[in-house]
Short mmCIF file of C-alpha atoms in Angstrom, two decimals:
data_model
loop_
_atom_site.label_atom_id
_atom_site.label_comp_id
_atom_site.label_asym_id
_atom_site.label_seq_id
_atom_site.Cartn_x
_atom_site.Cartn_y
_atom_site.Cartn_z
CA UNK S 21 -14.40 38.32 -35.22
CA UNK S 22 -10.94 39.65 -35.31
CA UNK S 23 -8.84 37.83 -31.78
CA UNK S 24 -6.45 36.53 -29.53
CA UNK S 25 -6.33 32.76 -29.66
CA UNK S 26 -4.42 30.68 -26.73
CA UNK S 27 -4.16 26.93 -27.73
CA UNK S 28 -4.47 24.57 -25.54
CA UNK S 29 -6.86 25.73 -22.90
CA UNK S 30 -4.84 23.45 -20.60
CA UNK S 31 -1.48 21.73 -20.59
CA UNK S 32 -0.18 19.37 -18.27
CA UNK S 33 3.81 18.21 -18.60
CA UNK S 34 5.84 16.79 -16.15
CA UNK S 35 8.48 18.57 -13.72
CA UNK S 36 11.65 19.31 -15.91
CA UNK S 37 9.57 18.54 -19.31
CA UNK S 38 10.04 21.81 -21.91
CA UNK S 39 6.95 22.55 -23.23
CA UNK S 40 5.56 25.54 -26.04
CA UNK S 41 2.25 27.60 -25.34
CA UNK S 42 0.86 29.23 -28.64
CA UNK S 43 -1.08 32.37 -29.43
CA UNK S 44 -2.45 33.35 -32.34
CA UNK S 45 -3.75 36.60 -33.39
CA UNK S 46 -6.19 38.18 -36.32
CA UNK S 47 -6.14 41.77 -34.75
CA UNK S 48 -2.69 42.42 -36.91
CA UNK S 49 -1.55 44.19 -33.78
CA UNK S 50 2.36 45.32 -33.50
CA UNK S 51 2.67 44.19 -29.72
CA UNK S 52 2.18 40.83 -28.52
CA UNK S 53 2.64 39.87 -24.74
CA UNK S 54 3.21 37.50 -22.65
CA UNK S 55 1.55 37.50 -18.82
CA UNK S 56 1.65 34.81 -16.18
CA UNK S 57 -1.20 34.90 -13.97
CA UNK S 58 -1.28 32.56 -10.64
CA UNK S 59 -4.31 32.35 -8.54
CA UNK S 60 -6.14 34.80 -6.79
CA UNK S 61 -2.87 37.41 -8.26
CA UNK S 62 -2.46 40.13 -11.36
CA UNK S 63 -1.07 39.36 -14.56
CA UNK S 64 2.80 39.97 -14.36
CA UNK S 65 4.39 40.50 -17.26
CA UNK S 66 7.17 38.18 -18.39
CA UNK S 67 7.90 39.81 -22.31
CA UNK S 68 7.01 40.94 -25.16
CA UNK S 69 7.32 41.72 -28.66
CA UNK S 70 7.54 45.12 -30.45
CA UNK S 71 7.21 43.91 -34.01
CA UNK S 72 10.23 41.59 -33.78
CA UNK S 73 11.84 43.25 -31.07
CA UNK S 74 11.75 41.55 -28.20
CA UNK S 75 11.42 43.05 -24.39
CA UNK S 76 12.32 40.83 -21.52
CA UNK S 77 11.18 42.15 -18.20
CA UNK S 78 13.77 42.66 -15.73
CA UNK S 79 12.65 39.71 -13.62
CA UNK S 80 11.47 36.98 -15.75
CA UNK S 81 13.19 33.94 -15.03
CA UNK S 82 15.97 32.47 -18.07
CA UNK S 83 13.62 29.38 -18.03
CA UNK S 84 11.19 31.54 -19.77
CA UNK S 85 11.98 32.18 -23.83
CA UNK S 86 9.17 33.54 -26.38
CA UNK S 87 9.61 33.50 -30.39
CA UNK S 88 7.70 35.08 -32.96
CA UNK S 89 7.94 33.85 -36.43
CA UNK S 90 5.23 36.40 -37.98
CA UNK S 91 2.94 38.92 -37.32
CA UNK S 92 -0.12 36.71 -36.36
CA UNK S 93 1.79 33.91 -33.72
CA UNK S 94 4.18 34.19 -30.85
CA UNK S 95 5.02 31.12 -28.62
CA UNK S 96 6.08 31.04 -25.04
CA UNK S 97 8.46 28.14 -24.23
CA UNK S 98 9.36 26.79 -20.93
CA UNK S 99 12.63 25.14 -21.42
CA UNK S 100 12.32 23.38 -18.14
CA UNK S 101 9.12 23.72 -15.89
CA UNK S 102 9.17 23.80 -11.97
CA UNK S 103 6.24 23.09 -9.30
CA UNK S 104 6.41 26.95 -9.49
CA UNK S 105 6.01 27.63 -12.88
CA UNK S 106 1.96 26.29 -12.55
CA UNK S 107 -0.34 28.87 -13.37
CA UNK S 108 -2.11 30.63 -16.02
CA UNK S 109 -0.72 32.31 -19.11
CA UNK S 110 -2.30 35.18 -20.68
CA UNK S 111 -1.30 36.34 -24.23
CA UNK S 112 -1.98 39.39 -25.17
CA UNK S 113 -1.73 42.05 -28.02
CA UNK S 114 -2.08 45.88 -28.84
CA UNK S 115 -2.05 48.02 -31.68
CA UNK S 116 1.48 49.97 -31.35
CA UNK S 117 2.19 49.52 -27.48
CA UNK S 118 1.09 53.16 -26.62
CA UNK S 119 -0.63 53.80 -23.25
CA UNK S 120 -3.47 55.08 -24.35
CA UNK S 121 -4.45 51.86 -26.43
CA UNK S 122 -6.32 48.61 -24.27
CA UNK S 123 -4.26 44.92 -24.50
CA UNK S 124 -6.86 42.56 -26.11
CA UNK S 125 -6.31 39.18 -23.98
CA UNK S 126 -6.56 35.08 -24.94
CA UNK S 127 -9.01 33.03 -22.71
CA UNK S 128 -5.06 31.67 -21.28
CA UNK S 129 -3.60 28.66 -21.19
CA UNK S 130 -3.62 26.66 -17.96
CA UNK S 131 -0.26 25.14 -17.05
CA UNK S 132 -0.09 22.01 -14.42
CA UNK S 133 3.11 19.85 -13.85
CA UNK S 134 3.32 16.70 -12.53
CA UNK P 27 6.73 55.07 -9.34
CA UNK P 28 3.12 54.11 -11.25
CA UNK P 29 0.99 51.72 -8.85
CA UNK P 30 -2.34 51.12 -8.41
CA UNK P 31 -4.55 50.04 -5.51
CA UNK P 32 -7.55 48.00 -5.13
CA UNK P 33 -8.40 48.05 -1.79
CA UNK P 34 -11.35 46.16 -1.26
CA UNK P 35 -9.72 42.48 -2.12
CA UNK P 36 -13.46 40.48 -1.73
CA UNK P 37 -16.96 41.78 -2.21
CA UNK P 38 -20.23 40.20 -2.20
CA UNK P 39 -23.32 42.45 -3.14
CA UNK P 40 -27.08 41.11 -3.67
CA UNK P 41 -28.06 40.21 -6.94
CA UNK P 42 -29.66 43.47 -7.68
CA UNK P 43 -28.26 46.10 -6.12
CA UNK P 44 -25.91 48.62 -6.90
CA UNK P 45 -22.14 48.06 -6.94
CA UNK P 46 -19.33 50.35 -6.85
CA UNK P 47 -14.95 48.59 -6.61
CA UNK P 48 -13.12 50.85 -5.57
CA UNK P 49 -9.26 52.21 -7.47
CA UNK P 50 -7.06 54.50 -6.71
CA UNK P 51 -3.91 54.76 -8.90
CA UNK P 52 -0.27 56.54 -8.79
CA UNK P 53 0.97 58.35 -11.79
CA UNK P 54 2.61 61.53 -12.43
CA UNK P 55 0.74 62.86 -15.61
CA UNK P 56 -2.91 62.32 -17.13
CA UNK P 57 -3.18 58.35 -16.72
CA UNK P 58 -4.38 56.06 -19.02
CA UNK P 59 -7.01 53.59 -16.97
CA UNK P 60 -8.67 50.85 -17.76
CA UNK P 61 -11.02 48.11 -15.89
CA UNK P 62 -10.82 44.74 -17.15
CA UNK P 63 -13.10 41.71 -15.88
CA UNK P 64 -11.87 38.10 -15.33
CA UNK P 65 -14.28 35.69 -14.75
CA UNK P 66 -12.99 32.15 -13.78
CA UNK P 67 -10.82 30.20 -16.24
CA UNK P 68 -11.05 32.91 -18.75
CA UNK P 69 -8.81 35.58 -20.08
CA UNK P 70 -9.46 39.39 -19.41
CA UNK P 71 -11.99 41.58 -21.07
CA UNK P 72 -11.62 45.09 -21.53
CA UNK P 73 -15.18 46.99 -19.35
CA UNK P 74 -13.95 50.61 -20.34
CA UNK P 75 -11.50 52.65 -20.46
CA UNK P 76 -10.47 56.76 -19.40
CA UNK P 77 -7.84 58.65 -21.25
CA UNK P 78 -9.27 62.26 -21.52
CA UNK P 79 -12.64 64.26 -21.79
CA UNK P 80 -15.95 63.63 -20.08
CA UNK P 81 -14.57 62.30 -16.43
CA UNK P 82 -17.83 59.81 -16.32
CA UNK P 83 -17.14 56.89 -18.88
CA UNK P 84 -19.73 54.09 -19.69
CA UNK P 85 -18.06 50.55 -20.56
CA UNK P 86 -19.88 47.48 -21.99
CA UNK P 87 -22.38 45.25 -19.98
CA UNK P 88 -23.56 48.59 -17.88
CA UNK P 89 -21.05 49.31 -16.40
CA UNK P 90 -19.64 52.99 -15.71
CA UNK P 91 -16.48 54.25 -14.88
CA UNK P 92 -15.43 58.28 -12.91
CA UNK P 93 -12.48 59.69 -12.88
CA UNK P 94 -11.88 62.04 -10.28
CA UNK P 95 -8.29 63.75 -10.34
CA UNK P 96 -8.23 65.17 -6.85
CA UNK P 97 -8.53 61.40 -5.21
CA UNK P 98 -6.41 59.44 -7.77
CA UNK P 99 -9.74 57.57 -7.97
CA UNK P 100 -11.32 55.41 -11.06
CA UNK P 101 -14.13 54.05 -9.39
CA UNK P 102 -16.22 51.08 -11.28
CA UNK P 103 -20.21 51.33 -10.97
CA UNK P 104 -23.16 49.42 -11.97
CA UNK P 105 -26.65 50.29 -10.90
CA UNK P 106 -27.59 47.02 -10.47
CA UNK P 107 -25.81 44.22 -10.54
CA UNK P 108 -26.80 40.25 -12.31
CA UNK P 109 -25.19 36.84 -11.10
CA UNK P 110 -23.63 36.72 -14.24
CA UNK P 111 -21.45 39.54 -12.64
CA UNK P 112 -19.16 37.27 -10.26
CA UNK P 113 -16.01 37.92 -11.42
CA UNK P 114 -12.60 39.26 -10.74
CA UNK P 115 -12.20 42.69 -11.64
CA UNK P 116 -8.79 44.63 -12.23
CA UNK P 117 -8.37 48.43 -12.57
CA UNK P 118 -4.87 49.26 -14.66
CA UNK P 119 -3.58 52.19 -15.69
CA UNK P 120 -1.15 52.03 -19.02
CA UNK P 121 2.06 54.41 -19.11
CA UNK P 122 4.73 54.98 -21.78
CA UNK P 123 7.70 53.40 -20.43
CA UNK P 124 10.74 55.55 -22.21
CA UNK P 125 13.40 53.04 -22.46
CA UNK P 126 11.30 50.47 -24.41
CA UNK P 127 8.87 50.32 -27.05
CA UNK P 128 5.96 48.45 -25.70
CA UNK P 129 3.70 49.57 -22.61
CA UNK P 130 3.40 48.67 -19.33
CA UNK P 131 -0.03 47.84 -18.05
CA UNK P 132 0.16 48.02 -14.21
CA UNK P 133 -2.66 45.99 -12.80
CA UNK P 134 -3.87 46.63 -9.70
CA UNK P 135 -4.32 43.13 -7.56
CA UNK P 136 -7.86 42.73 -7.95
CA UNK P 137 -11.58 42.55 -6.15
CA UNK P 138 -13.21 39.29 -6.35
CA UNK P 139 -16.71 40.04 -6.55
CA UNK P 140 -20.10 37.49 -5.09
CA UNK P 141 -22.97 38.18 -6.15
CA UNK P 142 -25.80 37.06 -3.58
CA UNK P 143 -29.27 35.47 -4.52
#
């Protein structure tokens, strides 16, 4: 079945420690996203990428940084993680970004630091 | 501005009977809206989704969906509801944003749902 693939489920580093979430996709989707989630809250998105164009939302912090190499993967990276930064992250994609097309979402990665 | 509210933030229903969470949304033209359904640990899942036509929509796992333009309103309904229900449920609507390429998909904050043996 054609998906959105978050590896790993969980990730623990250590306060200050960069660290790289992954998502993978077979949908062949344009847009890929980036959410964080923290409990009991909405998604809020941090990025994403049109293609190769990448979209930073106004507020995302500069400790937040995404790449995507190809069509199929796009990586968040934390360059250095605070207490605050613990939560979930969703990745998700869409076909060409319009807004009458769903995001198709990862099970998330779950981000603790020590 | 686009927003949407979900104002019922917990709801616990008996295993069996009928559910309806509550969304009401602000947007200046047709919306796009969606429900999605979280349940714990795992990513979102698209229930159904409203863009034109028939005002009633039916989504997977019987669920069903009415938009009603005079209250801003994309309510989410199930006859009767399973424990395998619990969840977190979001209602969204999806706008065009002009100035970039992607879309925004503004979440409302969600209803945590119990279901009751």
């Amino acid at each position: 079945d054609a998906m959105v693939i978050q590896n790993p489920r969980y990730q623990v580093t250590q306060f200050g420690k960069p660290v790289t979430l992954s998502c993978s996709q077979t949908l062949n989707h344009n847009v890929m996203y980036w959410y964080q989630q923290k409990s009991s809250q909405a998604p809020k998105l941090l990025f994403h990428y049109y293609d190769k164009d990448f979209n930073n939302e106004a507020d995302t912090p500069d400790n937040f940084q995404s790449r995507r190499p190809n069509t199929s993967f796009c990586f968040l990276d934390i360059r250095s993680p605070g207490l605050g930064d613990a939560a979930m992250y969703l990745c998700a994609t869409s076909r060409d970004g319009r807004g009458n097309q769903p995001q198709h979402f990862g099970d998330g990665t779950r981000l603790s630091i020590l | 501005a686009q927003s949407v509210t979900q104002p019922d933030i917990h709801i616990t229903v008996s295993e069996g009977a009928s559910l309806e969470l509550r969304c009401n949304y602000s947007y200046g033209a047709t919306p796009y809206l969606f429900w999605y359904v979280q349940s714990p640990g795992q990513g979102l899942q698209l229930l159904l989704k409203y863009f034109s036509g028939d005002t009633l929509v039916q989504g997977i796992k019987g669920f069903e969906a009415e938009f009603k333009r005079s209250q801003s309103s994309f309510n989410l309904r199930k006859p009767s509801v399973h424990w395998s229900d619990a969840a977190e449920y979001f209602c969204a609507v999806g706008s065009n944003r002009l100035n970039q390429a992607g879309t925004a998909l503004i979440f409302g904050k969600g209803t945590t749902l119990s279901v009751s043996s």
